CSV table of N, CA and C in Angstrom, one decimal:
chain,number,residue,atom,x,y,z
A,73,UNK,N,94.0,41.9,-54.0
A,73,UNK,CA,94.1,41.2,-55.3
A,73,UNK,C,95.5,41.2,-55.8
A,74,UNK,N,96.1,39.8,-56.4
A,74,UNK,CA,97.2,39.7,-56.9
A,74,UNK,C,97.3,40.4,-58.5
A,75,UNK,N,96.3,40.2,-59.4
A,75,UNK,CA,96.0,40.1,-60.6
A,75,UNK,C,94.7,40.3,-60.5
A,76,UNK,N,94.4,40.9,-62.3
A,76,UNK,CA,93.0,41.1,-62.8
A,76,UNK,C,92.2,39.7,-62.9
A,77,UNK,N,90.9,40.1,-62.1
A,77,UNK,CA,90.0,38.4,-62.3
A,77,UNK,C,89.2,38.7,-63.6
A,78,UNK,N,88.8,37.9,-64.2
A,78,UNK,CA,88.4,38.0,-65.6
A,78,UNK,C,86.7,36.9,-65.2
A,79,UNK,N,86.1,37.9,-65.5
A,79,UNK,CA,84.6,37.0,-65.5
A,79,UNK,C,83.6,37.3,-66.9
A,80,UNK,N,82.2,37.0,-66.7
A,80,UNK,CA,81.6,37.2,-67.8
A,80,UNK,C,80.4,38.0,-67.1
A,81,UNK,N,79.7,38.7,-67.8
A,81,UNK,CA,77.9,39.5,-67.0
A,81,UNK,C,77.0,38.6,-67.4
A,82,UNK,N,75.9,38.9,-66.8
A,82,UNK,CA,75.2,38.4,-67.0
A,82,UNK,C,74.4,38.4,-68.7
A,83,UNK,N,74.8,39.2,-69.7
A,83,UNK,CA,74.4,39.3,-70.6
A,83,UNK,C,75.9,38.7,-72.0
A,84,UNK,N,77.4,38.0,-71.0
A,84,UNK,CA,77.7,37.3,-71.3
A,84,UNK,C,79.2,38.2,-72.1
A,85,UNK,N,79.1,40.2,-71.4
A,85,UNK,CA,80.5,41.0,-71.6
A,85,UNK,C,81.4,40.4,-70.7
A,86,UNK,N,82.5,40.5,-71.2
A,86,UNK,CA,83.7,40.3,-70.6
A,86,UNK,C,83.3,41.3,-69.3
A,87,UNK,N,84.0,41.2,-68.3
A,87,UNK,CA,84.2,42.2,-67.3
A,87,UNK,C,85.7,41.8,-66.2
A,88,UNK,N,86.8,42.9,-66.2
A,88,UNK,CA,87.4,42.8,-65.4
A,88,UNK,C,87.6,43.0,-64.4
A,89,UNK,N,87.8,42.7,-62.9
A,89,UNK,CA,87.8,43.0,-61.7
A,89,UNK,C,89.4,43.7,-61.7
A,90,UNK,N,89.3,45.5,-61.0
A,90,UNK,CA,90.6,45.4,-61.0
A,90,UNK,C,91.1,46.1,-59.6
A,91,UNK,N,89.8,45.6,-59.0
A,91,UNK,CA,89.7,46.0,-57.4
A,91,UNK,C,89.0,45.5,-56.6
A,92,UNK,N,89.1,45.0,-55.1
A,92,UNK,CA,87.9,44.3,-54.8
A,92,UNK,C,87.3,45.2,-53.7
A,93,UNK,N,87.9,46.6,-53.2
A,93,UNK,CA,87.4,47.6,-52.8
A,93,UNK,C,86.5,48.4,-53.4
A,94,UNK,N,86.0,48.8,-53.2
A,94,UNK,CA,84.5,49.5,-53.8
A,94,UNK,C,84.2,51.2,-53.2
A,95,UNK,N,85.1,51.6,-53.3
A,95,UNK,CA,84.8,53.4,-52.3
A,95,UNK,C,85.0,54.3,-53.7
A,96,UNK,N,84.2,55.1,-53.4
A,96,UNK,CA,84.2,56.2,-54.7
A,96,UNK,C,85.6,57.0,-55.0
A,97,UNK,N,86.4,56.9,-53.6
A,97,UNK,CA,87.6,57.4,-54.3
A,97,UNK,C,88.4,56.8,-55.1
A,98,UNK,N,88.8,55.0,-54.9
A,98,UNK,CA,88.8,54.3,-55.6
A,98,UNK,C,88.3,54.4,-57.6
A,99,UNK,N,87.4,54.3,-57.5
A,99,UNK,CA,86.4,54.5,-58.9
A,99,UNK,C,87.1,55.7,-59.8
A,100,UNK,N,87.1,56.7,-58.6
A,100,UNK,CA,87.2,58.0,-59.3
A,100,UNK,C,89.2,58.2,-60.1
A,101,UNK,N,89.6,57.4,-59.1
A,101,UNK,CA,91.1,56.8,-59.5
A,101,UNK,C,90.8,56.2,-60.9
A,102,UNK,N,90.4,54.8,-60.9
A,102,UNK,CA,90.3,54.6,-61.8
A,102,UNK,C,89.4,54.8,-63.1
A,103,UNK,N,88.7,55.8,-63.0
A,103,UNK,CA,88.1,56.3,-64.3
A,103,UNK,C,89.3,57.4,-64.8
A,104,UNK,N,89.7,57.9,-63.7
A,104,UNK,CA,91.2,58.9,-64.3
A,104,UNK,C,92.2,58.9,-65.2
A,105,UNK,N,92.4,57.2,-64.8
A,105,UNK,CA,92.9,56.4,-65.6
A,105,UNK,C,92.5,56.4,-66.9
A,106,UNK,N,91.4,56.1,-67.0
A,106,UNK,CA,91.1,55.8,-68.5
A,106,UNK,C,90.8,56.9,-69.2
A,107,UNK,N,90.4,57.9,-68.4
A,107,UNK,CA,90.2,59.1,-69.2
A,107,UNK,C,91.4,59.6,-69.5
A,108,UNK,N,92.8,60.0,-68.4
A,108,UNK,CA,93.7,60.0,-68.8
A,108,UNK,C,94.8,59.5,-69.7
A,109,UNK,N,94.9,58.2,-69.5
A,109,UNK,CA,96.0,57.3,-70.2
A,109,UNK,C,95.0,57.2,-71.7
A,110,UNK,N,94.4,57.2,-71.7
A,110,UNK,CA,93.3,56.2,-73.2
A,110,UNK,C,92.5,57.6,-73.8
A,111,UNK,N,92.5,58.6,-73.4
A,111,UNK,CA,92.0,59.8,-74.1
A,111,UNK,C,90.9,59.4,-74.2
A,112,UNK,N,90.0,58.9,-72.9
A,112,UNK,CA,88.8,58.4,-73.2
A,112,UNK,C,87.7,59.6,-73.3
A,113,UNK,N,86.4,59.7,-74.1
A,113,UNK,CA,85.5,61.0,-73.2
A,113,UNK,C,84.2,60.2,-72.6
A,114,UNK,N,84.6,60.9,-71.5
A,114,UNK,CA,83.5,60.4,-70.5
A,114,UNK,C,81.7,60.5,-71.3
A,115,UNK,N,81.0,59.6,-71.2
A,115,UNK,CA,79.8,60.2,-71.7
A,115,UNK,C,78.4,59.7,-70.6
A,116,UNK,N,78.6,58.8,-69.8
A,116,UNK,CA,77.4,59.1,-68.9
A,116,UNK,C,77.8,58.3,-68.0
A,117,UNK,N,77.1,59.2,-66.5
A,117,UNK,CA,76.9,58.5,-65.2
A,117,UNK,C,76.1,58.0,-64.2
A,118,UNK,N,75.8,56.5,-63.9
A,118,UNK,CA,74.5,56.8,-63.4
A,118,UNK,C,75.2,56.2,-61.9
A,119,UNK,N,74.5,56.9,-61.2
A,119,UNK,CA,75.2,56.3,-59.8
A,119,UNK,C,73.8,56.4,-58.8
A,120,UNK,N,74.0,55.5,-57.8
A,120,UNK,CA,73.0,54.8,-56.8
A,120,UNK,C,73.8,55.0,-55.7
A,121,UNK,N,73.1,53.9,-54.6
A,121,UNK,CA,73.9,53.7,-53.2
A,121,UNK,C,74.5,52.8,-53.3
A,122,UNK,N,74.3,51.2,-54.1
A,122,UNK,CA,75.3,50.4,-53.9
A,122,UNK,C,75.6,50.4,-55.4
A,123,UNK,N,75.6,51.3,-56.8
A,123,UNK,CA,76.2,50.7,-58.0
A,123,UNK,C,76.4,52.5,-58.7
A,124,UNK,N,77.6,52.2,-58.6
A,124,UNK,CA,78.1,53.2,-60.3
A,124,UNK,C,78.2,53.2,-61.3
A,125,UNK,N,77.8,53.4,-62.3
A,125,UNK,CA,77.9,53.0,-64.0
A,125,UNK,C,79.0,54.1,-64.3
A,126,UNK,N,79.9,53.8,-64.8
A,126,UNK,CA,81.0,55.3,-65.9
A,126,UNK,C,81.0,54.7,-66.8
A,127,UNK,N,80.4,55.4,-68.4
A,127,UNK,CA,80.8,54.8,-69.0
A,127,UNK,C,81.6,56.1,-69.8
A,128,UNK,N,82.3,55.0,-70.8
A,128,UNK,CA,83.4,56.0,-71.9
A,128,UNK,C,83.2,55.8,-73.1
A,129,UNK,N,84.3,56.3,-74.0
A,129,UNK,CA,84.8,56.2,-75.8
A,129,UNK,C,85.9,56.1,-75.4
A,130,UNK,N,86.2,55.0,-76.1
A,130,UNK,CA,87.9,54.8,-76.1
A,130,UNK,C,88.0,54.7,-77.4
A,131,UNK,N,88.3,55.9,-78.6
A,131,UNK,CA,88.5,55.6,-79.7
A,131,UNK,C,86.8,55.1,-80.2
A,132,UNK,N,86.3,54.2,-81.0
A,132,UNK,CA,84.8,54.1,-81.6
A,132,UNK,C,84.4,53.4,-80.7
A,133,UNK,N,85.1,52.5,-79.3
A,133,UNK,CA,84.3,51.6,-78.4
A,133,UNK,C,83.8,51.8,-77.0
A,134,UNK,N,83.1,51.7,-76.6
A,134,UNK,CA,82.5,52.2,-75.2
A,134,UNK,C,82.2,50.9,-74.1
A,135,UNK,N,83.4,51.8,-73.2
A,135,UNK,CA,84.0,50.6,-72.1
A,135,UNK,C,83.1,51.4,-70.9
A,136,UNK,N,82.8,50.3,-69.9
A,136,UNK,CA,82.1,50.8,-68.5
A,136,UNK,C,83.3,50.8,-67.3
A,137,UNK,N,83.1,51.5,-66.6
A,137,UNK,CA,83.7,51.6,-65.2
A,137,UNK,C,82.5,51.2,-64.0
A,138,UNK,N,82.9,50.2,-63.4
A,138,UNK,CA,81.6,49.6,-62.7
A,138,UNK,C,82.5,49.9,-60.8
A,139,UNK,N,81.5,50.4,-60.5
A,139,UNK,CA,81.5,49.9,-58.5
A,139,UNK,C,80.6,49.1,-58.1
A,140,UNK,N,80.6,48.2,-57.8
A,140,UNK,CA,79.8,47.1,-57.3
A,140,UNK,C,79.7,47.3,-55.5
A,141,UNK,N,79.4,48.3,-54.7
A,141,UNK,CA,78.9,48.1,-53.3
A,141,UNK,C,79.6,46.5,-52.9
A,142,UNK,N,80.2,45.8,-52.2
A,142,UNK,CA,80.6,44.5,-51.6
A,142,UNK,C,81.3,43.7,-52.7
A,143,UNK,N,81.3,43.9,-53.7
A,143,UNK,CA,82.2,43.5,-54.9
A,143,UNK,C,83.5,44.0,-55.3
A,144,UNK,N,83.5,45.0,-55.8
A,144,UNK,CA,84.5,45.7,-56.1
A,144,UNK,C,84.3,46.8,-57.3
A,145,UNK,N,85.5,46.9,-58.3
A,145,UNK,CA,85.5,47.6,-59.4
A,145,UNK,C,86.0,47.1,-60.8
A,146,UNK,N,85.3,47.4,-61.0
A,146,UNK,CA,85.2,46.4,-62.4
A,146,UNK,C,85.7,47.3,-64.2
A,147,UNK,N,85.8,47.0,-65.1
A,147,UNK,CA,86.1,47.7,-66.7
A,147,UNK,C,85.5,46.4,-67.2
A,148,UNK,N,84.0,47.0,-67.5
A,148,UNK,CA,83.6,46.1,-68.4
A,148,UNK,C,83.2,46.6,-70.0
A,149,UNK,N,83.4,45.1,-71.1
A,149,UNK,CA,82.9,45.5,-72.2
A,149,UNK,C,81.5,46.0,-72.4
A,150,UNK,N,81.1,46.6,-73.5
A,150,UNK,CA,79.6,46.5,-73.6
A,150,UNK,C,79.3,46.0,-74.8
A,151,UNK,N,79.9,45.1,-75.4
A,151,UNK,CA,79.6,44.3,-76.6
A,151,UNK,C,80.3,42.7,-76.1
A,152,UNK,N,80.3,42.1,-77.0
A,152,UNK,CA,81.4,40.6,-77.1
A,152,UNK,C,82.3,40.5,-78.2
A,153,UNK,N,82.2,42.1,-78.5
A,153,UNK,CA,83.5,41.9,-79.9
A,153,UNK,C,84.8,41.6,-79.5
A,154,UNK,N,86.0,41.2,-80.6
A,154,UNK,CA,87.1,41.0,-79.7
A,154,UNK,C,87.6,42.2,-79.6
A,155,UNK,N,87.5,43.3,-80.7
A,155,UNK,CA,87.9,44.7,-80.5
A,155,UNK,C,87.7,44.9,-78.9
A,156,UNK,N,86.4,44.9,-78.6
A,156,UNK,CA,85.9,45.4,-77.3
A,156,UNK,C,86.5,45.1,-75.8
A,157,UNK,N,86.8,43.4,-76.3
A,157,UNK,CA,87.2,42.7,-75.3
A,157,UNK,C,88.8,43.0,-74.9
A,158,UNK,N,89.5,42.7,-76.1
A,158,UNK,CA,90.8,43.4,-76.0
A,158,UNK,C,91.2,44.6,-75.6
A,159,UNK,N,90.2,45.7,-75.6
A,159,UNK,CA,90.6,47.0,-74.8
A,159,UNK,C,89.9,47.1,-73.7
A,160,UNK,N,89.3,46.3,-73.0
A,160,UNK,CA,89.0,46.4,-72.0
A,160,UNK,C,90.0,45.1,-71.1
A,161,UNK,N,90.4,44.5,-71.5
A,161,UNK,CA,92.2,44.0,-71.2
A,161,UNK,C,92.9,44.9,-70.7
A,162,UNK,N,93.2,45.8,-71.9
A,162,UNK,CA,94.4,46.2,-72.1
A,162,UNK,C,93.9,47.7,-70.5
A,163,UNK,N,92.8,48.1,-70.8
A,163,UNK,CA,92.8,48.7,-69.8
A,163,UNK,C,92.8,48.5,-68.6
A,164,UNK,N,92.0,47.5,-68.3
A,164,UNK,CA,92.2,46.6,-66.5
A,164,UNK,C,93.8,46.3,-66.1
A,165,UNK,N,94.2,45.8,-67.1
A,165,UNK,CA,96.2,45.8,-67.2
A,165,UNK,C,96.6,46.8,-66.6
A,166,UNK,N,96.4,48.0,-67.4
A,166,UNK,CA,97.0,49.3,-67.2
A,166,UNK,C,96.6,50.0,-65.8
A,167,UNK,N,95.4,50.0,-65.5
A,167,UNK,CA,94.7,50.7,-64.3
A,167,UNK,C,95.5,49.6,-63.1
A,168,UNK,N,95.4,48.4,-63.3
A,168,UNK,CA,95.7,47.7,-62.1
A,168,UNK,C,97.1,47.5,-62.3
A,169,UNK,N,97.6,47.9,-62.5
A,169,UNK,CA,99.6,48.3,-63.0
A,169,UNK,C,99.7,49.5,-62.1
A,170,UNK,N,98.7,50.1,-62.7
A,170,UNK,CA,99.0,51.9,-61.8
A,170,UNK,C,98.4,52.3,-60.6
A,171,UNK,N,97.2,51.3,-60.0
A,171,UNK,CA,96.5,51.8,-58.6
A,171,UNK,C,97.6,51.1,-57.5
A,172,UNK,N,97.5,51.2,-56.6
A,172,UNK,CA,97.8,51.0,-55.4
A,172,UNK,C,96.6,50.5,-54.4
A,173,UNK,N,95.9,49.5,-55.0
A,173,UNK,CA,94.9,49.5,-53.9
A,173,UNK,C,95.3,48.3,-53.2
């Protein structure tokens, strides 16, 4: 990937792609990220064989960290506010500025 892809979910959140690799070490990179740089606190995980949910607080909003098995890795909103939208931007920016994937 050159740049972050910007899509929509199926319930119509923003979601950023900021990897098209999908390996847990990957993920775990980038939730680091957000917990580190954004002082996020982690508050639940649900993980499977092909899907990871991380989600966070970033300040009052709660952003996801997605693995998609054959897809990639994703920071998605969990609302359609623009608050929401815009820091889940500003994060896919930041994470895909600092991975090396």
């Amino acid at each position: 990937m050159n740049e972050v892809r910007y899509d929509r979910g199926p319930g119509g959140n923003l979601r950023a792609w900021v990897s098209e690799h999908w390996d847990r070490i990957r993920l775990r990179k980038c939730a680091d990220f957000v917990q580190d740089d954004f002082g996020a606190e982690a508050r639940d995980r649900v993980s499977g064989a092909d899907m990871v949910f991380w989600d966070f607080m970033v300040s009052a909003l709660l952003v996801t960290v997605h693995l998609e098995r054959g897809t990639g890795i994703a920071i998605l909103a969990n609302d359609q506010e623009p608050a929401s939208e815009a820091l889940v931007r500003k994060i896919a920016e930041h994470v895909f500025s600092r991975s090396e994937f």
